Amino acid sequence: TKQKDKKKLLCQLKQQKLLKTLTGSEEPFASLGWRKLVPQQPLEQAISGRYRTCAVVSSAGAILNSSLGREIDSHDAVLRFNAAPTEGYENDVGSKTTIRIINSQIMADPQHRFADSHLYKNVTLVAWDPGPYSGNLEAWYKNPDYDLFTAYVERRKRSPSQPFYILHPDFLWNLWDILQSNTEENVHPNPPSSGFIGIVLMMSICENLDIYEFIPSKRHTTLCHYYEKYHDLACTLGAYHPLFYEKLFIRRMTKVSLDELMTKGKVTLPGFSQITC
Ligand code: NCC
């Protein structure tokens, strides 16, 4: 029945066809000329089928001293989050970055130097901001959590060849709905974490995913990020994001070797193309 539960969850995720990015033809974006601004090819088409193996690298402090860098880099594509660097941490996290998922804080908060930092160059960028649960894009455009729109327009104009997408808020909230419908307790009504978003995104474009330190290994620690001396258990268990429930959900779907989970914090998921429902 564990097997059945796994299949049920995987199929539910697959069949909902969750992944959705702004195309620019939605209002108010269409009137603002975004049809020409957003990359012509949708994300799934731009990269679909190209990646056989993918690595998702959580930013958790627990990945320090893992020596997983070489293994991570051996994947066809590597997903990283927000401001997580590789420089100086190659031995533990690798040096390859194919896609970076960023929340709107990265684009709006000057401390991240979004326009200049090398972290956000030469990679495919996927940005998100919650938007209202109602899906009202006009309301979202007027009042995002953090203004990601200004920096998006600037970057698209300055670097039109860089693949750069904004996730449709429907994607986030539909994913939240799936999480809630498979969780006994009430999940707080905040958007999923970048990590959870990234896992589902990669399931849409990869044949096989290895996910590192999303489910904590034996190195679990209160250290929030591998790249910062800041301790907070909420980084791993969640406060704003329903991270704890996300982790239980992912754990239910994954193929796990307990030994690998303990030593590498590694769990494995099939991509949607590999699941027959
Ligand atoms: O911390 P953050 O996430 O950038 O981490 C990326 C993803 O890695 C997983 N993670 C991280 C740390 C940890 N100890 N355990 C983990 O499992 C999570 O899946 C997480 O999503 C975010 O989700 O976007 C978040 O972003 C930060 C922050 O905005 C960015 O790092 C930019 O500075 C948020 N922190 C704050 O707002 C203070 C965090 O809540 C979520």
Short mmCIF file of C-alpha atoms and ligand atoms in Angstrom, two decimals:
data_model
loop_
_atom_site.label_atom_id
_atom_site.label_comp_id
_atom_site.label_asym_id
_atom_site.label_seq_id
_atom_site.Cartn_x
_atom_site.Cartn_y
_atom_site.Cartn_z
CA THR A 1 0.00 0.00 0.00
CA LYS A 2 3.02 2.27 0.46
CA GLN A 3 3.71 1.57 -3.19
CA LYS A 4 0.12 2.49 -4.05
CA ASP A 5 0.29 5.72 -2.07
CA LYS A 6 3.47 6.66 -3.92
CA LYS A 7 1.91 6.00 -7.30
CA LYS A 8 -1.24 7.90 -6.37
CA LEU A 9 0.70 11.02 -5.37
CA LEU A 10 3.01 10.89 -8.38
CA CYS A 11 0.08 10.49 -10.76
CA GLN A 12 -1.85 13.27 -9.12
CA LEU A 13 1.09 15.64 -9.59
CA LYS A 14 1.64 14.51 -13.16
CA GLN A 15 -1.97 14.65 -14.27
CA GLN A 16 -2.58 18.13 -12.91
CA LYS A 17 -0.01 19.53 -15.36
CA LEU A 18 0.95 22.09 -12.75
CA LEU A 19 3.86 23.85 -14.38
CA LYS A 20 2.74 27.18 -15.74
CA THR A 21 4.76 30.30 -16.47
CA LEU A 22 3.54 33.72 -17.57
CA THR A 23 3.26 33.85 -21.34
CA GLY A 24 2.67 37.58 -21.53
CA SER A 25 -0.75 37.12 -23.08
CA GLU A 26 -2.52 37.42 -19.73
CA GLU A 27 -3.85 40.81 -18.65
CA PRO A 28 -2.49 43.14 -17.43
CA PHE A 29 0.74 41.87 -18.96
CA ALA A 30 -0.55 41.69 -22.56
CA SER A 31 -1.40 45.39 -22.56
CA LEU A 32 2.05 46.15 -21.19
CA GLY A 33 3.67 44.50 -24.20
CA TRP A 34 4.84 41.38 -22.41
CA ARG A 35 4.00 39.05 -25.30
CA LYS A 36 7.20 40.29 -26.88
CA LEU A 37 9.08 40.45 -23.61
CA VAL A 38 8.59 36.88 -22.36
CA PRO A 39 10.76 34.21 -24.10
CA GLN A 40 9.01 32.87 -27.19
CA GLN A 41 9.37 29.25 -26.16
CA PRO A 42 7.64 28.15 -22.98
CA LEU A 43 9.97 26.71 -20.33
CA GLU A 44 8.84 23.10 -20.81
CA GLN A 45 9.45 23.28 -24.54
CA ALA A 46 12.71 25.17 -24.25
CA ILE A 47 14.32 22.42 -22.20
CA SER A 48 11.97 19.44 -22.15
CA GLY A 49 13.49 16.11 -22.99
CA ARG A 50 17.00 17.43 -22.77
CA TYR A 51 17.75 16.27 -19.27
CA ARG A 52 18.04 12.63 -18.34
CA THR A 53 19.47 13.17 -14.87
CA CYS A 54 18.93 16.20 -12.67
CA ALA A 55 20.13 17.27 -9.25
CA VAL A 56 18.16 19.52 -6.92
CA VAL A 57 20.47 21.10 -4.35
CA SER A 58 18.78 22.52 -1.27
CA SER A 59 20.53 25.38 0.46
CA ALA A 60 20.53 23.67 3.85
CA GLY A 61 23.51 24.00 6.17
CA ALA A 62 23.57 20.22 6.41
CA ILE A 63 25.18 19.91 2.99
CA LEU A 64 28.42 21.32 4.41
CA ASN A 65 31.12 18.65 4.66
CA SER A 66 29.13 16.27 2.49
CA SER A 67 31.70 16.07 -0.31
CA LEU A 68 28.79 15.66 -2.72
CA GLY A 69 30.10 18.20 -5.24
CA ARG A 70 31.42 15.73 -7.79
CA GLU A 71 28.28 13.59 -7.64
CA ILE A 72 26.03 16.64 -8.01
CA ASP A 73 27.99 17.93 -11.00
CA SER A 74 27.69 14.57 -12.77
CA HIS A 75 24.00 15.26 -13.47
CA ASP A 76 22.86 16.68 -16.82
CA ALA A 77 21.23 19.62 -15.06
CA VAL A 78 21.62 21.15 -11.61
CA LEU A 79 18.99 23.29 -9.90
CA ARG A 80 19.94 25.79 -7.18
CA PHE A 81 18.00 28.35 -5.20
CA ASN A 82 18.08 32.07 -4.60
CA ALA A 83 21.50 33.40 -3.63
CA ALA A 84 23.11 30.01 -2.94
CA PRO A 85 26.68 30.23 -4.24
CA THR A 86 28.98 27.51 -5.53
CA GLU A 87 32.23 29.46 -5.30
CA GLY A 88 34.16 28.33 -2.27
CA TYR A 89 31.80 25.41 -1.67
CA GLU A 90 32.50 23.31 -4.77
CA ASN A 91 33.56 20.23 -2.85
CA ASP A 92 30.21 20.01 -1.09
CA VAL A 93 27.70 21.47 -3.57
CA GLY A 94 29.44 21.25 -6.95
CA SER A 95 30.01 24.05 -9.42
CA LYS A 96 27.45 23.48 -12.17
CA THR A 97 24.25 25.51 -12.19
CA THR A 98 21.74 25.00 -14.99
CA ILE A 99 18.61 26.54 -13.51
CA ARG A 100 18.20 28.90 -10.59
CA ILE A 101 14.87 29.48 -8.91
CA ILE A 102 14.63 32.85 -7.25
CA ASN A 103 11.94 34.38 -5.10
CA SER A 104 10.93 37.99 -5.65
CA GLN A 105 13.07 39.20 -2.73
CA ILE A 106 16.15 38.45 -4.79
CA MET A 107 14.96 40.75 -7.56
CA ALA A 108 13.69 43.54 -5.35
CA ASP A 109 16.13 43.75 -2.45
CA PRO A 110 19.23 45.76 -3.48
CA GLN A 111 21.42 43.69 -1.16
CA HIS A 112 21.23 40.84 -3.69
CA ARG A 113 22.52 43.01 -6.54
CA PHE A 114 20.35 41.09 -8.97
CA ALA A 115 21.38 43.13 -12.00
CA ASP A 116 25.13 42.69 -11.44
CA SER A 117 25.77 39.50 -9.50
CA HIS A 118 27.28 36.64 -11.50
CA LEU A 119 24.97 34.24 -9.63
CA TYR A 120 22.12 35.22 -11.93
CA LYS A 121 24.02 35.11 -15.23
CA ASN A 122 24.56 32.22 -17.66
CA VAL A 123 21.74 30.18 -16.16
CA THR A 124 18.05 29.71 -16.82
CA LEU A 125 16.17 31.84 -14.30
CA VAL A 126 12.75 31.06 -12.90
CA ALA A 127 11.27 33.67 -10.56
CA TRP A 128 8.21 33.57 -8.37
CA ASP A 129 6.13 35.77 -6.11
CA PRO A 130 3.02 34.48 -4.37
CA GLY A 131 0.22 36.55 -5.86
CA PRO A 132 -3.27 36.30 -4.40
CA TYR A 133 -4.87 32.87 -4.02
CA SER A 134 -7.79 34.15 -6.12
CA GLY A 135 -5.51 34.22 -9.13
CA ASN A 136 -6.30 37.86 -9.88
CA LEU A 137 -3.28 38.96 -11.90
CA GLU A 138 -4.29 42.62 -11.96
CA ALA A 139 -4.27 42.67 -8.17
CA TRP A 140 -0.93 40.86 -8.16
CA TYR A 141 0.64 43.28 -10.61
CA LYS A 142 -0.42 46.24 -8.48
CA ASN A 143 0.70 44.70 -5.24
CA PRO A 144 3.27 41.90 -5.41
CA ASP A 145 4.97 40.73 -2.19
CA TYR A 146 8.18 42.21 -3.60
CA ASP A 147 8.34 44.05 -6.91
CA LEU A 148 9.80 41.52 -9.30
CA PHE A 149 8.22 43.06 -12.39
CA THR A 150 10.52 46.06 -12.74
CA ALA A 151 13.70 44.01 -12.60
CA TYR A 152 12.19 41.39 -14.93
CA VAL A 153 11.47 43.93 -17.63
CA GLU A 154 14.95 45.42 -17.26
CA ARG A 155 16.70 42.06 -17.46
CA ARG A 156 14.64 40.88 -20.43
CA LYS A 157 15.55 44.03 -22.31
CA ARG A 158 19.20 43.93 -21.37
CA SER A 159 19.72 40.16 -21.82
CA PRO A 160 17.03 38.92 -24.20
CA SER A 161 18.90 35.68 -24.88
CA GLN A 162 18.89 34.58 -21.26
CA PRO A 163 15.97 32.21 -20.64
CA PHE A 164 14.04 33.87 -17.84
CA TYR A 165 10.54 32.98 -16.74
CA ILE A 166 8.08 34.07 -14.07
CA LEU A 167 5.94 31.33 -12.57
CA HIS A 168 2.20 31.83 -12.86
CA PRO A 169 0.69 32.18 -9.35
CA ASP A 170 -1.78 29.41 -10.32
CA PHE A 171 1.14 26.99 -10.31
CA LEU A 172 2.03 27.86 -6.72
CA TRP A 173 -1.49 27.68 -5.38
CA ASN A 174 -2.45 24.54 -7.28
CA LEU A 175 0.63 22.94 -5.79
CA TRP A 176 -0.42 24.18 -2.35
CA ASP A 177 -3.88 22.64 -2.92
CA ILE A 178 -2.33 19.27 -3.72
CA LEU A 179 -0.19 19.47 -0.60
CA GLN A 180 -3.23 20.29 1.55
CA SER A 181 -5.45 17.63 -0.01
CA ASN A 182 -2.85 15.00 0.89
CA THR A 183 -2.16 16.24 4.42
CA GLU A 184 -4.30 15.42 7.48
CA GLU A 185 -3.57 18.68 9.28
CA ASN A 186 -4.38 22.18 8.10
CA VAL A 187 -1.51 23.51 6.06
CA HIS A 188 -0.99 27.21 6.69
CA PRO A 189 -2.07 29.28 3.69
CA ASN A 190 1.38 30.44 2.59
CA PRO A 191 3.05 29.61 -0.71
CA PRO A 192 5.28 26.57 -1.10
CA SER A 193 9.02 27.02 -0.61
CA SER A 194 11.38 27.51 -3.54
CA GLY A 195 12.63 24.01 -2.83
CA PHE A 196 9.26 22.36 -3.25
CA ILE A 197 8.47 24.49 -6.30
CA GLY A 198 11.80 23.50 -7.80
CA ILE A 199 11.29 19.79 -7.26
CA VAL A 200 7.96 19.82 -9.08
CA LEU A 201 9.39 22.00 -11.84
CA MET A 202 12.25 19.56 -12.38
CA MET A 203 9.83 16.60 -12.44
CA SER A 204 8.32 18.29 -15.49
CA ILE A 205 11.59 18.53 -17.43
CA CYS A 206 13.83 15.71 -16.17
CA GLU A 207 13.66 11.95 -16.47
CA ASN A 208 15.16 11.38 -13.07
CA LEU A 209 15.80 13.64 -10.06
CA ASP A 210 18.25 13.29 -7.23
CA ILE A 211 17.33 15.67 -4.45
CA TYR A 212 20.00 16.63 -1.93
CA GLU A 213 19.43 17.74 1.68
CA PHE A 214 15.76 18.56 1.24
CA ILE A 215 15.07 15.60 3.50
CA PRO A 216 17.82 16.09 6.10
CA SER A 217 20.73 13.65 6.38
CA LYS A 218 22.53 12.72 9.57
CA ARG A 219 24.37 16.03 9.23
CA HIS A 220 21.10 17.85 10.05
CA THR A 221 21.91 21.05 11.87
CA THR A 222 20.38 24.34 12.94
CA LEU A 223 22.74 26.09 10.52
CA CYS A 224 20.30 27.68 8.10
CA HIS A 225 22.34 27.87 4.89
CA TYR A 226 25.66 26.27 3.94
CA TYR A 227 26.89 29.72 2.90
CA GLU A 228 26.00 31.78 6.00
CA LYS A 229 26.81 31.65 9.70
CA TYR A 230 23.20 31.94 10.78
CA HIS A 231 21.34 29.41 12.90
CA ASP A 232 17.59 28.88 12.81
CA LEU A 233 15.79 25.56 12.91
CA ALA A 234 12.87 27.16 11.06
CA CYS A 235 14.97 27.15 7.88
CA THR A 236 14.78 23.36 7.83
CA LEU A 237 11.33 22.85 9.35
CA GLY A 238 9.59 25.94 8.02
CA ALA A 239 7.83 28.91 9.56
CA TYR A 240 6.40 30.97 6.72
CA HIS A 241 6.49 28.18 4.14
CA PRO A 242 4.75 24.86 4.83
CA LEU A 243 8.17 23.25 4.56
CA PHE A 244 7.58 20.49 7.10
CA TYR A 245 4.52 19.24 5.20
CA GLU A 246 6.36 19.58 1.90
CA LYS A 247 9.08 17.32 3.21
CA LEU A 248 6.67 14.67 4.46
CA PHE A 249 4.93 14.78 1.09
CA ILE A 250 8.15 14.42 -0.91
CA ARG A 251 9.35 11.67 1.40
CA ARG A 252 6.17 9.70 0.68
CA MET A 253 6.82 9.84 -3.07
CA THR A 254 10.50 9.12 -3.20
CA LYS A 255 12.57 6.06 -3.65
CA VAL A 256 14.96 6.01 -0.73
CA SER A 257 17.95 3.98 0.22
CA LEU A 258 18.15 4.64 3.95
CA ASP A 259 21.90 4.54 3.77
CA GLU A 260 21.97 7.20 1.06
CA LEU A 261 19.43 9.30 2.89
CA MET A 262 21.55 9.22 6.05
CA THR A 263 24.90 9.86 4.43
CA LYS A 264 23.92 12.06 1.48
CA GLY A 265 20.54 13.46 2.37
CA LYS A 266 19.61 12.06 -1.03
CA VAL A 267 16.21 10.93 -2.26
CA THR A 268 15.20 10.07 -5.80
CA LEU A 269 12.09 10.85 -7.85
CA PRO A 270 11.07 9.89 -11.37
CA GLY A 271 10.22 12.67 -13.79
CA PHE A 272 6.65 12.81 -15.09
CA SER A 273 7.70 11.34 -18.44
CA GLN A 274 8.73 8.17 -16.63
CA ILE A 275 5.47 7.63 -14.76
CA THR A 276 2.61 5.68 -16.34
CA CYS A 277 -0.70 6.34 -14.68
O1 NCC B 1 16.45 29.79 2.39
P1 NCC B 1 16.13 29.56 0.96
O2 NCC B 1 14.52 29.63 0.80
O3 NCC B 1 16.79 30.39 -0.06
O4 NCC B 1 16.44 28.03 0.64
C1 NCC B 1 16.12 27.43 -0.61
C2 NCC B 1 15.36 26.14 -0.39
O5 NCC B 1 16.20 25.17 0.25
C3 NCC B 1 15.46 24.40 1.19
N1 NCC B 1 16.10 24.51 2.52
C4 NCC B 1 16.85 25.59 2.85
C5 NCC B 1 17.46 25.66 4.09
C6 NCC B 1 17.31 24.62 4.99
N2 NCC B 1 17.93 24.62 6.19
N3 NCC B 1 16.55 23.55 4.66
C7 NCC B 1 15.95 23.48 3.44
O6 NCC B 1 15.28 22.47 3.15
C8 NCC B 1 14.03 24.93 1.16
O7 NCC B 1 13.25 24.10 0.32
C9 NCC B 1 14.17 26.30 0.54
O8 NCC B 1 13.03 26.68 -0.19
C10 NCC B 1 12.65 30.33 -0.38
O9 NCC B 1 12.03 29.26 -0.30
O10 NCC B 1 12.62 31.10 -1.35
C11 NCC B 1 13.57 30.70 0.82
O11 NCC B 1 14.17 32.00 0.61
C12 NCC B 1 14.71 32.69 1.74
C13 NCC B 1 15.31 34.05 1.28
O12 NCC B 1 14.26 34.87 0.76
C14 NCC B 1 16.32 33.81 0.15
O13 NCC B 1 17.34 32.93 0.57
C15 NCC B 1 16.98 35.12 -0.27
O14 NCC B 1 17.80 35.66 0.73
C16 NCC B 1 13.67 32.85 2.83
N4 NCC B 1 14.26 33.54 3.98
C17 NCC B 1 13.83 34.73 4.41
O15 NCC B 1 12.94 35.34 3.86
C18 NCC B 1 14.54 35.30 5.60
C19 NCC B 1 13.21 31.46 3.25
O16 NCC B 1 12.18 31.57 4.22
C20 NCC B 1 12.71 30.65 2.08
#
